[in-house]
Amino acid sequence: MATSSRMPIILLLGLALILAISRTTQANDPDILTDFLTPNSSSVDASFFTFSGLSAYYNPNPKNFTVLKATMNEFPALNGQSVSYAVLQFPAAAVNPPHTHPRSAELLLVMLGTLEVGFVDTKNVLYNQTLQTGDMFVFPKGLVHFQYNRNHNQSAIAISAFGSANGGLLSVPKSVFTTGIDDNVLAMSFKTDVPTVQKIELGLKK
Ligand SMILES: *[C@@H]1O[C@H](CO)[C@@H](O)[C@H](O)[C@H]1NC(C)=O
Ligand SMILES: *[C@@H]1O[C@H](CO)[C@@H](O)[C@H](O)[C@H]1NC(C)=O
Ligand SMILES: *[C@@H]1O[C@H](CO)[C@@H](O)[C@H](O)[C@H]1NC(C)=O
Ligand SMILES: *[C@@H]1O[C@H](CO)[C@@H](O)[C@H](O)[C@H]1NC(C)=O
C-alpha cells in the first residue's frame, strides 16, 4: 500500500528530473508543425528555396579571413529546417580565432589548401588535427574551436555545414575583451595586470 501510494510521487520526481535535464541541454532548433515557414502568408515559389549568395565564393587570393554565411538571416527558407552553411576563406597564415557555435555542431570540409584545426572539450583536452584538401572534421556543438592556415604561401578554403538554421557565433577574444567587462575582473581572471588587459583590448579594436 505504502509503496503504491509513493509510486506517483517517485514518477513525478523522475519526470521533473528528465524535464530539467532536457531543458538544460536544449540548445537546438525548435521543431516546426508545418512543412516550411514563410515570412508572410502569400505563396512562395522555388526561388524562395534557392540561395545564390555563395556562388562567388571561390576567391583563391582573399585579402583577409572572411566568412560567407548562408544562415536563416541570409536565406530565410532555412528557418525551421535546422541546416545552414558557411564558406571560410583563409589567406596565407590566417587564423579564425577560438569561438563557439552555441546551437550547432560544425562539419568542416577543406576545399583548397590545408588547415590546422582543433577544439577543446569540457575537460580542457585539446583535439587538434592538420587537414588536407578533401578532409572533413567535426567540431562538437558548443565547444571552443579554431582553424589556422599555417601555410604561409597558399590560401585555404573550407565549407562548413551546421545542424541549425542559425548556429550562433561567440568569439572568445571579442566576447571576453571587447564587451566592457571590468579590466580588474579580466586582470584577476587571466592572472595578469590591467595594462596587459588593456593592451589586448586595444589590439582587438583595430
Ligand atoms: C512575402 O514574402 C516573400 C518572400 O520573402 C516576399 O517576396 C514578398 O514580397 C512578401 N510579400 C509581402 C506582402 O510582404
Ligand atoms: C577584407 O578584404 C576585403 C577585400 O578582399 C575588404 O573589402 C575588407 O574591408 C577587408 N576587411 C578587413 C577587416 O580588413
Ligand atoms: C597539435 O597541437 C600541438 C601543439 O600546438 C602541435 O605540436 C601539433 O603539431 C598539433 N598536431 C596537429 C596534427 O596539427
Ligand atoms: C613559402 O614562401 C617562402 C618565401 O617566399 C619560401 O622561402 C618558402 O620556401 C615557401 N614555402 C613553401 C612550402 O613553398
Short mmCIF file of C-alpha atoms and ligand atoms in Angstrom, two decimals:
data_model
loop_
_atom_site.label_atom_id
_atom_site.label_comp_id
_atom_site.label_asym_id
_atom_site.label_seq_id
_atom_site.Cartn_x
_atom_site.Cartn_y
_atom_site.Cartn_z
CA MET A 1 0.00 0.00 0.00
CA ALA A 2 2.66 2.48 1.11
CA THR A 3 4.80 1.72 -1.93
CA SER A 4 1.93 2.09 -4.37
CA SER A 5 0.94 5.49 -2.94
CA ARG A 6 4.55 6.63 -3.20
CA MET A 7 4.86 5.49 -6.79
CA PRO A 8 3.20 8.56 -8.38
CA ILE A 9 5.48 10.87 -6.39
CA ILE A 10 8.57 8.97 -7.50
CA LEU A 11 7.31 9.02 -11.08
CA LEU A 12 6.66 12.75 -10.86
CA LEU A 13 10.11 13.41 -9.42
CA GLY A 14 11.65 11.31 -12.19
CA LEU A 15 9.68 13.19 -14.83
CA ALA A 16 10.67 16.53 -13.34
CA LEU A 17 14.32 15.45 -13.40
CA ILE A 18 14.11 14.32 -17.03
CA LEU A 19 12.43 17.62 -17.97
CA ALA A 20 15.07 19.61 -16.10
CA ILE A 21 17.89 17.73 -17.83
CA SER A 22 16.36 18.02 -21.30
CA ARG A 23 15.75 21.72 -20.68
CA THR A 24 19.34 22.47 -19.71
CA THR A 25 20.70 20.53 -22.70
CA GLN A 26 18.15 22.01 -25.11
CA ALA A 27 20.13 24.30 -27.40
CA ASN A 28 18.73 23.17 -30.71
CA ASP A 29 16.30 24.50 -33.26
CA PRO A 30 12.60 24.11 -32.44
CA ASP A 31 10.56 21.55 -34.40
CA ILE A 32 8.02 23.17 -36.70
CA LEU A 33 4.45 21.97 -37.28
CA THR A 34 4.31 22.90 -40.96
CA ASP A 35 6.34 21.75 -43.98
CA PHE A 36 8.24 25.03 -44.03
CA LEU A 37 7.99 28.56 -42.71
CA THR A 38 7.40 31.59 -44.90
CA PRO A 39 7.82 35.22 -43.84
CA ASN A 40 4.19 36.03 -44.70
CA SER A 41 1.03 34.27 -45.80
CA SER A 42 1.46 34.94 -49.54
CA SER A 43 2.53 31.88 -51.52
CA VAL A 44 6.17 31.24 -52.38
CA ASP A 45 7.76 29.52 -55.37
CA ALA A 46 11.02 27.64 -55.87
CA SER A 47 13.04 30.84 -55.80
CA PHE A 48 12.21 31.15 -52.10
CA PHE A 49 14.13 27.88 -51.58
CA THR A 50 17.09 28.99 -53.72
CA PHE A 51 20.08 30.99 -52.48
CA SER A 52 22.85 32.21 -54.77
CA GLY A 53 24.77 34.22 -52.19
CA LEU A 54 27.66 31.74 -52.09
CA SER A 55 28.08 31.44 -55.86
CA ALA A 56 31.01 33.85 -55.93
CA TYR A 57 32.74 32.10 -53.04
CA TYR A 58 35.81 30.88 -54.92
CA ASN A 59 38.42 33.55 -54.21
CA PRO A 60 41.86 31.91 -54.36
CA ASN A 61 43.53 35.12 -53.08
CA PRO A 62 41.44 36.54 -50.22
CA LYS A 63 42.99 39.60 -48.53
CA ASN A 64 41.82 38.70 -45.05
CA PHE A 65 39.92 35.94 -43.27
CA THR A 66 36.33 36.08 -44.49
CA VAL A 67 33.19 34.09 -43.77
CA LEU A 68 30.33 33.91 -46.27
CA LYS A 69 27.20 32.77 -44.46
CA ALA A 70 24.01 31.10 -45.58
CA THR A 71 22.01 31.03 -42.36
CA MET A 72 18.30 31.85 -41.99
CA ASN A 73 19.29 35.53 -41.82
CA GLU A 74 20.68 35.48 -45.36
CA PHE A 75 18.43 32.65 -46.60
CA PRO A 76 15.01 32.82 -44.87
CA ALA A 77 13.84 29.44 -46.23
CA LEU A 78 16.24 27.78 -43.75
CA ASN A 79 14.09 28.95 -40.83
CA GLY A 80 12.78 25.79 -39.15
CA GLN A 81 14.94 23.40 -41.23
CA SER A 82 17.89 23.09 -38.81
CA VAL A 83 20.58 23.38 -41.50
CA SER A 84 22.94 26.10 -42.75
CA TYR A 85 26.29 26.64 -44.44
CA ALA A 86 29.29 28.92 -44.21
CA VAL A 87 32.26 29.29 -46.57
CA LEU A 88 35.52 30.14 -44.82
CA GLN A 89 38.32 31.79 -46.79
CA PHE A 90 41.79 31.93 -45.29
CA PRO A 91 44.63 33.97 -46.79
CA ALA A 92 48.11 32.51 -46.20
CA ALA A 93 48.85 32.37 -42.45
CA ALA A 94 45.33 33.48 -41.41
CA VAL A 95 43.56 32.32 -38.28
CA ASN A 96 39.90 32.00 -37.34
CA PRO A 97 40.22 32.77 -33.60
CA PRO A 98 38.79 30.46 -30.91
CA HIS A 99 34.99 30.63 -30.93
CA THR A 100 31.88 28.53 -30.32
CA HIS A 101 28.53 27.94 -32.00
CA PRO A 102 26.10 27.54 -29.09
CA ARG A 103 23.33 25.85 -31.10
CA SER A 104 25.17 23.55 -33.51
CA ALA A 105 27.98 21.19 -34.30
CA GLU A 106 30.07 22.20 -37.33
CA LEU A 107 31.09 19.80 -40.09
CA LEU A 108 34.02 21.36 -41.96
CA LEU A 109 35.27 20.22 -45.38
CA VAL A 110 38.57 21.58 -46.75
CA MET A 111 38.12 22.53 -50.42
CA LEU A 112 41.53 24.16 -51.07
CA GLY A 113 44.86 24.14 -49.24
CA THR A 114 45.48 22.76 -45.76
CA LEU A 115 44.14 23.79 -42.35
CA GLU A 116 45.16 23.16 -38.78
CA VAL A 117 42.04 22.84 -36.66
CA GLY A 118 41.23 21.99 -33.08
CA PHE A 119 38.62 22.05 -30.36
CA VAL A 120 38.73 21.83 -26.57
CA ASP A 121 36.29 19.68 -24.62
CA THR A 122 34.79 20.41 -21.18
CA LYS A 123 37.74 18.61 -19.55
CA ASN A 124 40.09 21.11 -21.27
CA VAL A 125 41.51 18.43 -23.54
CA LEU A 126 42.65 19.74 -26.95
CA TYR A 127 41.82 17.66 -30.02
CA ASN A 128 43.76 19.08 -32.97
CA GLN A 129 44.46 17.93 -36.47
CA THR A 130 46.12 19.01 -39.71
CA LEU A 131 43.62 18.67 -42.55
CA GLN A 132 44.45 18.23 -46.24
CA THR A 133 42.22 19.23 -49.14
CA GLY A 134 39.22 16.89 -49.10
CA ASP A 135 39.45 16.11 -45.36
CA MET A 136 36.45 16.62 -43.12
CA PHE A 137 36.43 17.46 -39.38
CA VAL A 138 33.55 17.78 -36.93
CA PHE A 139 33.57 20.36 -34.15
CA PRO A 140 31.11 19.19 -31.48
CA LYS A 141 28.27 21.50 -30.56
CA GLY A 142 29.11 24.39 -28.25
CA LEU A 143 32.81 23.60 -27.82
CA VAL A 144 35.57 26.20 -28.31
CA HIS A 145 37.40 25.66 -31.60
CA PHE A 146 39.70 27.36 -34.13
CA GLN A 147 41.16 26.99 -37.62
CA TYR A 148 44.60 28.12 -38.77
CA ASN A 149 46.18 28.20 -42.22
CA ARG A 150 49.78 27.53 -41.22
CA ASN A 151 50.88 27.57 -44.86
CA HIS A 152 52.41 30.99 -45.48
CA ASN A 153 52.27 30.66 -49.25
CA GLN A 154 48.84 29.33 -50.04
CA SER A 155 45.32 30.37 -49.15
CA ALA A 156 42.76 27.85 -47.93
CA ILE A 157 39.02 27.50 -48.44
CA ALA A 158 36.65 25.38 -46.34
CA ILE A 159 32.90 24.84 -46.36
CA SER A 160 31.12 24.24 -43.07
CA ALA A 161 27.70 22.70 -42.57
CA PHE A 162 25.68 23.36 -39.40
CA GLY A 163 22.81 21.46 -37.80
CA SER A 164 20.96 24.68 -37.04
CA ALA A 165 19.45 27.37 -39.22
CA ASN A 166 21.33 29.85 -37.01
CA GLY A 167 24.10 28.16 -35.02
CA GLY A 168 25.24 31.44 -33.47
CA LEU A 169 28.77 32.71 -33.04
CA LEU A 170 30.56 33.54 -29.83
CA SER A 171 34.13 34.72 -30.46
CA VAL A 172 36.26 34.11 -27.37
CA PRO A 173 38.58 37.16 -27.77
CA LYS A 174 35.72 39.52 -28.64
CA SER A 175 33.22 38.31 -26.06
CA VAL A 176 35.81 38.48 -23.29
CA PHE A 177 37.83 41.59 -24.20
CA THR A 178 35.56 43.93 -26.20
CA THR A 179 32.32 43.92 -24.24
CA GLY A 180 33.19 46.18 -21.32
CA ILE A 181 33.91 43.58 -18.63
CA ASP A 182 35.83 45.42 -15.90
CA ASP A 183 39.59 45.40 -16.54
CA ASN A 184 40.26 44.36 -12.93
CA VAL A 185 37.96 41.37 -13.34
CA LEU A 186 39.82 40.39 -16.52
CA ALA A 187 43.27 41.00 -14.95
CA MET A 188 42.37 38.76 -12.00
CA SER A 189 40.73 36.13 -14.23
CA PHE A 190 43.75 35.89 -16.53
CA LYS A 191 46.20 36.22 -13.63
CA THR A 192 47.84 39.27 -15.15
CA ASP A 193 47.76 43.08 -14.71
CA VAL A 194 45.43 45.79 -16.04
CA PRO A 195 47.97 47.24 -18.57
CA THR A 196 48.29 43.79 -20.18
CA VAL A 197 44.49 43.51 -20.38
CA GLN A 198 44.29 46.99 -21.93
CA LYS A 199 46.95 46.08 -24.49
CA ILE A 200 44.86 43.09 -25.58
CA GLU A 201 41.70 45.24 -25.70
CA LEU A 202 43.46 47.85 -27.85
CA GLY A 203 44.69 45.18 -30.29
CA LEU A 204 41.16 43.82 -30.74
CA LYS A 205 39.75 47.29 -31.53
CA LYS A 206 41.90 47.58 -34.68
C1 LIG B 1 6.23 37.82 -48.67
O1 LIG B 1 7.49 37.14 -48.60
C2 LIG B 1 8.08 36.96 -49.88
C3 LIG B 1 9.32 36.09 -49.67
O2 LIG B 1 10.26 36.71 -48.83
C4 LIG B 1 8.41 38.31 -50.49
O3 LIG B 1 8.99 38.13 -51.75
C5 LIG B 1 7.13 39.12 -50.61
O4 LIG B 1 7.43 40.42 -51.07
C6 LIG B 1 6.40 39.20 -49.28
N1 LIG B 1 5.09 39.83 -49.50
C7 LIG B 1 4.61 40.73 -48.68
C8 LIG B 1 3.26 41.22 -49.00
O5 LIG B 1 5.21 41.15 -47.69
C1 LIG B 2 38.92 42.20 -46.15
O1 LIG B 2 39.18 42.24 -47.52
C2 LIG B 2 38.12 42.75 -48.29
C3 LIG B 2 38.53 42.69 -49.74
O2 LIG B 2 39.15 41.48 -50.02
C4 LIG B 2 37.81 44.18 -47.86
O3 LIG B 2 36.68 44.64 -48.56
C5 LIG B 2 37.54 44.22 -46.36
O4 LIG B 2 37.39 45.55 -45.94
C6 LIG B 2 38.67 43.59 -45.61
N1 LIG B 2 38.32 43.56 -44.20
C7 LIG B 2 39.17 43.88 -43.24
C8 LIG B 2 38.66 43.76 -41.83
O5 LIG B 2 40.32 44.24 -43.47
C1 LIG B 3 48.51 19.84 -32.26
O1 LIG B 3 48.96 20.92 -31.45
C2 LIG B 3 50.27 20.74 -30.96
C3 LIG B 3 50.54 21.89 -30.01
O2 LIG B 3 50.33 23.12 -30.65
C4 LIG B 3 51.25 20.68 -32.12
O3 LIG B 3 52.57 20.48 -31.63
C5 LIG B 3 50.86 19.54 -33.04
O4 LIG B 3 51.68 19.54 -34.19
C6 LIG B 3 49.41 19.67 -33.48
N1 LIG B 3 49.01 18.47 -34.20
C7 LIG B 3 48.49 18.52 -35.42
C8 LIG B 3 48.13 17.22 -36.00
O5 LIG B 3 48.26 19.58 -36.01
C1 LIG B 4 56.96 29.90 -48.93
O1 LIG B 4 57.48 31.14 -49.37
C2 LIG B 4 58.74 31.46 -48.79
C3 LIG B 4 59.09 32.88 -49.20
O2 LIG B 4 58.61 33.18 -50.47
C4 LIG B 4 59.75 30.41 -49.23
O3 LIG B 4 61.02 30.70 -48.65
C5 LIG B 4 59.29 29.02 -48.78
O4 LIG B 4 60.15 28.03 -49.27
C6 LIG B 4 57.88 28.76 -49.28
N1 LIG B 4 57.40 27.52 -48.66
C7 LIG B 4 56.76 26.59 -49.35
C8 LIG B 4 56.27 25.41 -48.54
O5 LIG B 4 56.54 26.68 -50.54
#
